[in-house]
Amino acid sequence: PFLARNMALNANAVQFLLGGIILIMPEYFSGVDESSDLFGNVGNMIFLEGTTVRSPHGSTMCFFCIMSGAGLFVAECYSFMRNSPLVMGWLWVVRAVVYLAAAIPGLYTAKTLMPPIIGSMLYLLVAVACAVSHVARAPTAKEWSWKWFGGKEEKKQTEEAGGKYETFLAFALSLPRKLITENLEKNRWPRI
């Protein structure tokens, strides 16, 4: 189950990035039209003069990759980062079916568009891992709990031990000041 969870989060992040790649690369988003001299001399070496390669699913798959990657990532985080994680046996079957369904569009458009096939292959692996997780020993809620940022218990433990608990936001906001101040005090800045 832990492997399936981590594979799912990674596959969703990759799928989201693939949507971004399709969005910023015109040859994936709308296709290649050599007659418009989009590629200049390099295009003339790769394609014959006047070559047109359409990408009929570019915009659709861009939207699908971004939405499925972000949506499933949020759904996975919601199911695992709760006080009582959603790890029931039947839910692994649902996850396997959802990831299998999310792999289909990329496999369908693989003939005309390459990036979604990468996400689809990852989603197929996640679907298999989720199906196997259905029969594996389910972890307890305590084993399964996964907090990215500390909670009240961590704050209480840190303060009882005599330390100062700092939230992630406070740390991120104080980082530039600490970096500049510490380097000035210790004379670590490079000289010109």
CSV table of C-alpha atoms in Angstrom, one decimal:
chain,number,residue,atom,x,y,z
A,1,PRO,CA,0.0,0.0,0.0
A,2,PHE,CA,2.8,2.5,0.7
A,3,LEU,CA,4.4,1.8,-2.6
A,4,ALA,CA,1.1,2.2,-4.4
A,5,ARG,CA,0.5,5.6,-2.6
A,6,ASN,CA,4.0,6.9,-3.5
A,7,MET,CA,3.7,5.6,-7.1
A,8,ALA,CA,0.3,7.4,-7.4
A,9,LEU,CA,1.6,10.7,-6.1
A,10,ASN,CA,4.7,10.5,-8.5
A,11,ALA,CA,2.6,9.5,-11.5
A,12,ASN,CA,0.1,12.3,-10.9
A,13,ALA,CA,3.0,14.9,-10.6
A,14,VAL,CA,4.5,13.5,-13.9
A,15,GLN,CA,1.1,13.7,-15.6
A,16,PHE,CA,0.6,17.3,-14.5
A,17,LEU,CA,4.1,18.2,-15.9
A,18,LEU,CA,3.3,16.4,-19.1
A,19,GLY,CA,0.3,18.6,-19.6
A,20,GLY,CA,2.5,21.6,-19.1
A,21,ILE,CA,5.0,20.3,-21.7
A,22,ILE,CA,2.2,19.9,-24.2
A,23,LEU,CA,1.0,23.4,-23.4
A,24,ILE,CA,4.4,25.1,-24.0
A,25,MET,CA,5.6,23.0,-27.0
A,26,PRO,CA,3.7,24.0,-30.2
A,27,GLU,CA,4.5,20.8,-32.0
A,28,TYR,CA,2.6,18.8,-29.3
A,29,PHE,CA,-0.1,21.3,-28.8
A,30,SER,CA,-1.1,22.1,-32.4
A,31,GLY,CA,1.3,20.0,-34.6
A,32,VAL,CA,4.0,20.8,-37.1
A,33,ASP,CA,3.5,22.9,-40.1
A,34,GLU,CA,6.8,23.1,-42.0
A,35,SER,CA,5.4,25.6,-44.5
A,36,SER,CA,5.0,28.2,-41.8
A,37,ASP,CA,8.8,28.0,-41.2
A,38,LEU,CA,8.3,27.5,-37.5
A,39,PHE,CA,11.5,25.5,-37.1
A,40,GLY,CA,13.7,27.4,-39.6
A,41,ASN,CA,16.8,25.6,-40.9
A,42,VAL,CA,16.6,22.8,-38.3
A,43,GLY,CA,13.1,22.0,-39.5
A,44,ASN,CA,14.3,21.7,-43.1
A,45,MET,CA,16.8,19.1,-42.0
A,46,ILE,CA,14.3,17.1,-40.0
A,47,PHE,CA,11.2,17.4,-42.2
A,48,LEU,CA,10.7,17.5,-46.0
A,49,GLU,CA,9.8,20.9,-47.4
A,50,GLY,CA,6.1,21.6,-46.8
A,51,THR,CA,5.6,18.8,-44.3
A,52,THR,CA,2.5,19.1,-42.1
A,53,VAL,CA,2.0,16.8,-39.1
A,54,ARG,CA,-1.2,17.5,-37.2
A,55,SER,CA,-1.7,17.0,-33.5
A,56,PRO,CA,-5.5,16.7,-33.3
A,57,HIS,CA,-5.6,15.8,-29.6
A,58,GLY,CA,-3.0,18.3,-28.4
A,59,SER,CA,-5.3,20.8,-26.6
A,60,THR,CA,-7.6,18.0,-25.3
A,61,MET,CA,-4.8,16.0,-23.9
A,62,CYS,CA,-3.1,19.1,-22.4
A,63,PHE,CA,-6.3,19.8,-20.5
A,64,PHE,CA,-6.7,16.1,-19.5
A,65,CYS,CA,-3.1,15.7,-18.3
A,66,ILE,CA,-3.2,18.9,-16.2
A,67,MET,CA,-6.6,18.1,-14.7
A,68,SER,CA,-6.1,14.4,-14.1
A,69,GLY,CA,-2.6,15.0,-12.6
A,70,ALA,CA,-3.8,17.8,-10.3
A,71,GLY,CA,-7.1,16.2,-9.5
A,72,LEU,CA,-5.8,12.8,-8.6
A,73,PHE,CA,-2.9,14.2,-6.7
A,74,VAL,CA,-5.3,16.3,-4.5
A,75,ALA,CA,-7.6,13.2,-4.1
A,76,GLU,CA,-4.7,11.1,-3.0
A,77,CYS,CA,-3.5,13.7,-0.5
A,78,TYR,CA,-7.0,14.1,0.8
A,79,SER,CA,-7.3,10.4,1.4
A,80,PHE,CA,-4.0,10.0,3.2
A,81,MET,CA,-3.5,13.3,5.0
A,82,ARG,CA,-6.6,13.0,7.2
A,83,ASN,CA,-6.9,12.2,10.9
A,84,SER,CA,-8.4,8.8,9.8
A,85,PRO,CA,-6.9,7.9,6.4
A,86,LEU,CA,-9.1,6.3,3.8
A,87,VAL,CA,-7.4,2.9,3.4
A,88,MET,CA,-10.4,0.5,3.3
A,89,GLY,CA,-9.9,-2.6,1.1
A,90,TRP,CA,-12.7,-1.7,-1.4
A,91,LEU,CA,-11.1,1.7,-1.9
A,92,TRP,CA,-8.0,0.1,-3.4
A,93,VAL,CA,-10.1,-1.5,-6.1
A,94,VAL,CA,-11.7,1.9,-6.8
A,95,ARG,CA,-8.3,3.4,-7.1
A,96,ALA,CA,-7.1,0.7,-9.5
A,97,VAL,CA,-10.2,1.2,-11.7
A,98,VAL,CA,-9.8,5.0,-11.6
A,99,TYR,CA,-6.1,4.8,-12.6
A,100,LEU,CA,-6.9,2.3,-15.3
A,101,ALA,CA,-9.5,4.7,-16.7
A,102,ALA,CA,-7.1,7.6,-16.5
A,103,ALA,CA,-4.6,5.6,-18.6
A,104,ILE,CA,-7.0,5.1,-21.5
A,105,PRO,CA,-6.9,8.6,-23.1
A,106,GLY,CA,-3.1,8.6,-23.3
A,107,LEU,CA,-3.1,5.1,-24.9
A,108,TYR,CA,-5.8,6.2,-27.4
A,109,THR,CA,-3.9,9.3,-28.5
A,110,ALA,CA,-0.5,7.6,-28.5
A,111,LYS,CA,-0.4,7.4,-32.3
A,112,THR,CA,-0.5,11.1,-32.8
A,113,LEU,CA,0.8,12.5,-29.5
A,114,MET,CA,3.7,11.1,-27.5
A,115,PRO,CA,3.8,12.8,-24.0
A,116,PRO,CA,0.5,11.3,-22.6
A,117,ILE,CA,1.7,7.8,-23.3
A,118,ILE,CA,4.3,8.3,-20.5
A,119,GLY,CA,1.7,9.2,-18.0
A,120,SER,CA,-0.5,6.4,-19.2
A,121,MET,CA,2.2,3.8,-18.6
A,122,LEU,CA,2.7,5.2,-15.1
A,123,TYR,CA,-1.0,5.0,-14.5
A,124,LEU,CA,-1.1,1.4,-15.6
A,125,LEU,CA,1.7,0.6,-13.1
A,126,VAL,CA,-0.2,2.4,-10.4
A,127,ALA,CA,-3.4,0.5,-11.2
A,128,VAL,CA,-1.5,-2.8,-10.8
A,129,ALA,CA,0.0,-1.6,-7.6
A,130,CYS,CA,-3.4,-0.6,-6.2
A,131,ALA,CA,-4.9,-3.9,-7.3
A,132,VAL,CA,-2.1,-5.8,-5.4
A,133,SER,CA,-2.5,-3.5,-2.4
A,134,HIS,CA,-6.1,-4.7,-2.2
A,135,VAL,CA,-4.9,-8.2,-1.1
A,136,ALA,CA,-1.9,-6.9,1.0
A,137,ARG,CA,-2.0,-6.4,4.8
A,138,ALA,CA,-3.6,-3.1,5.5
A,139,PRO,CA,-1.6,-0.8,7.7
A,140,THR,CA,-3.1,0.6,10.8
A,141,ALA,CA,-4.2,4.3,10.9
A,142,LYS,CA,-1.2,5.2,13.0
A,143,GLU,CA,1.2,3.5,10.5
A,144,TRP,CA,-0.6,5.2,7.6
A,145,SER,CA,-0.8,8.7,9.0
A,146,TRP,CA,1.2,11.0,6.9
A,147,LYS,CA,1.5,14.7,7.7
A,148,TRP,CA,3.6,16.9,5.5
A,149,PHE,CA,3.6,19.7,8.0
A,150,GLY,CA,3.7,19.3,11.8
A,151,GLY,CA,0.5,19.3,13.8
A,152,LYS,CA,-0.4,20.1,17.4
A,153,GLU,CA,1.2,16.9,18.7
A,154,GLU,CA,4.6,17.8,17.2
A,155,LYS,CA,4.4,21.4,18.5
A,156,LYS,CA,3.6,20.1,22.0
A,157,GLN,CA,6.5,17.6,21.9
A,158,THR,CA,9.0,20.2,20.7
A,159,GLU,CA,8.0,22.8,23.3
A,160,GLU,CA,8.1,20.2,26.1
A,161,ALA,CA,11.6,19.2,25.1
A,162,GLY,CA,12.6,22.9,25.4
A,163,GLY,CA,12.8,23.7,21.7
A,164,LYS,CA,11.0,26.3,19.7
A,165,TYR,CA,8.4,25.0,17.3
A,166,GLU,CA,8.4,26.9,14.0
A,167,THR,CA,5.7,26.5,11.3
A,168,PHE,CA,6.7,25.9,7.7
A,169,LEU,CA,5.3,29.3,6.7
A,170,ALA,CA,7.3,31.1,9.4
A,171,PHE,CA,10.4,29.2,8.4
A,172,ALA,CA,10.0,30.1,4.7
A,173,LEU,CA,9.4,33.8,5.4
A,174,SER,CA,12.4,34.0,7.7
A,175,LEU,CA,14.8,32.2,5.4
A,176,PRO,CA,15.9,35.1,3.3
A,177,ARG,CA,16.6,37.3,6.4
A,178,LYS,CA,18.5,34.5,8.1
A,179,LEU,CA,20.5,33.7,5.0
A,180,ILE,CA,21.6,37.3,4.5
A,181,THR,CA,22.1,38.1,8.2
A,182,GLU,CA,24.1,35.0,9.0
A,183,ASN,CA,26.3,35.4,5.9
A,184,LEU,CA,27.0,39.1,6.8
A,185,GLU,CA,27.8,38.3,10.4
A,186,LYS,CA,30.2,35.5,9.5
A,187,ASN,CA,31.7,37.4,6.6
A,188,ARG,CA,30.9,34.7,4.0
A,189,TRP,CA,29.8,37.0,1.2
A,190,PRO,CA,32.1,36.9,-1.9
A,191,ARG,CA,34.2,39.9,-2.5
A,192,ILE,CA,34.3,41.7,-5.8
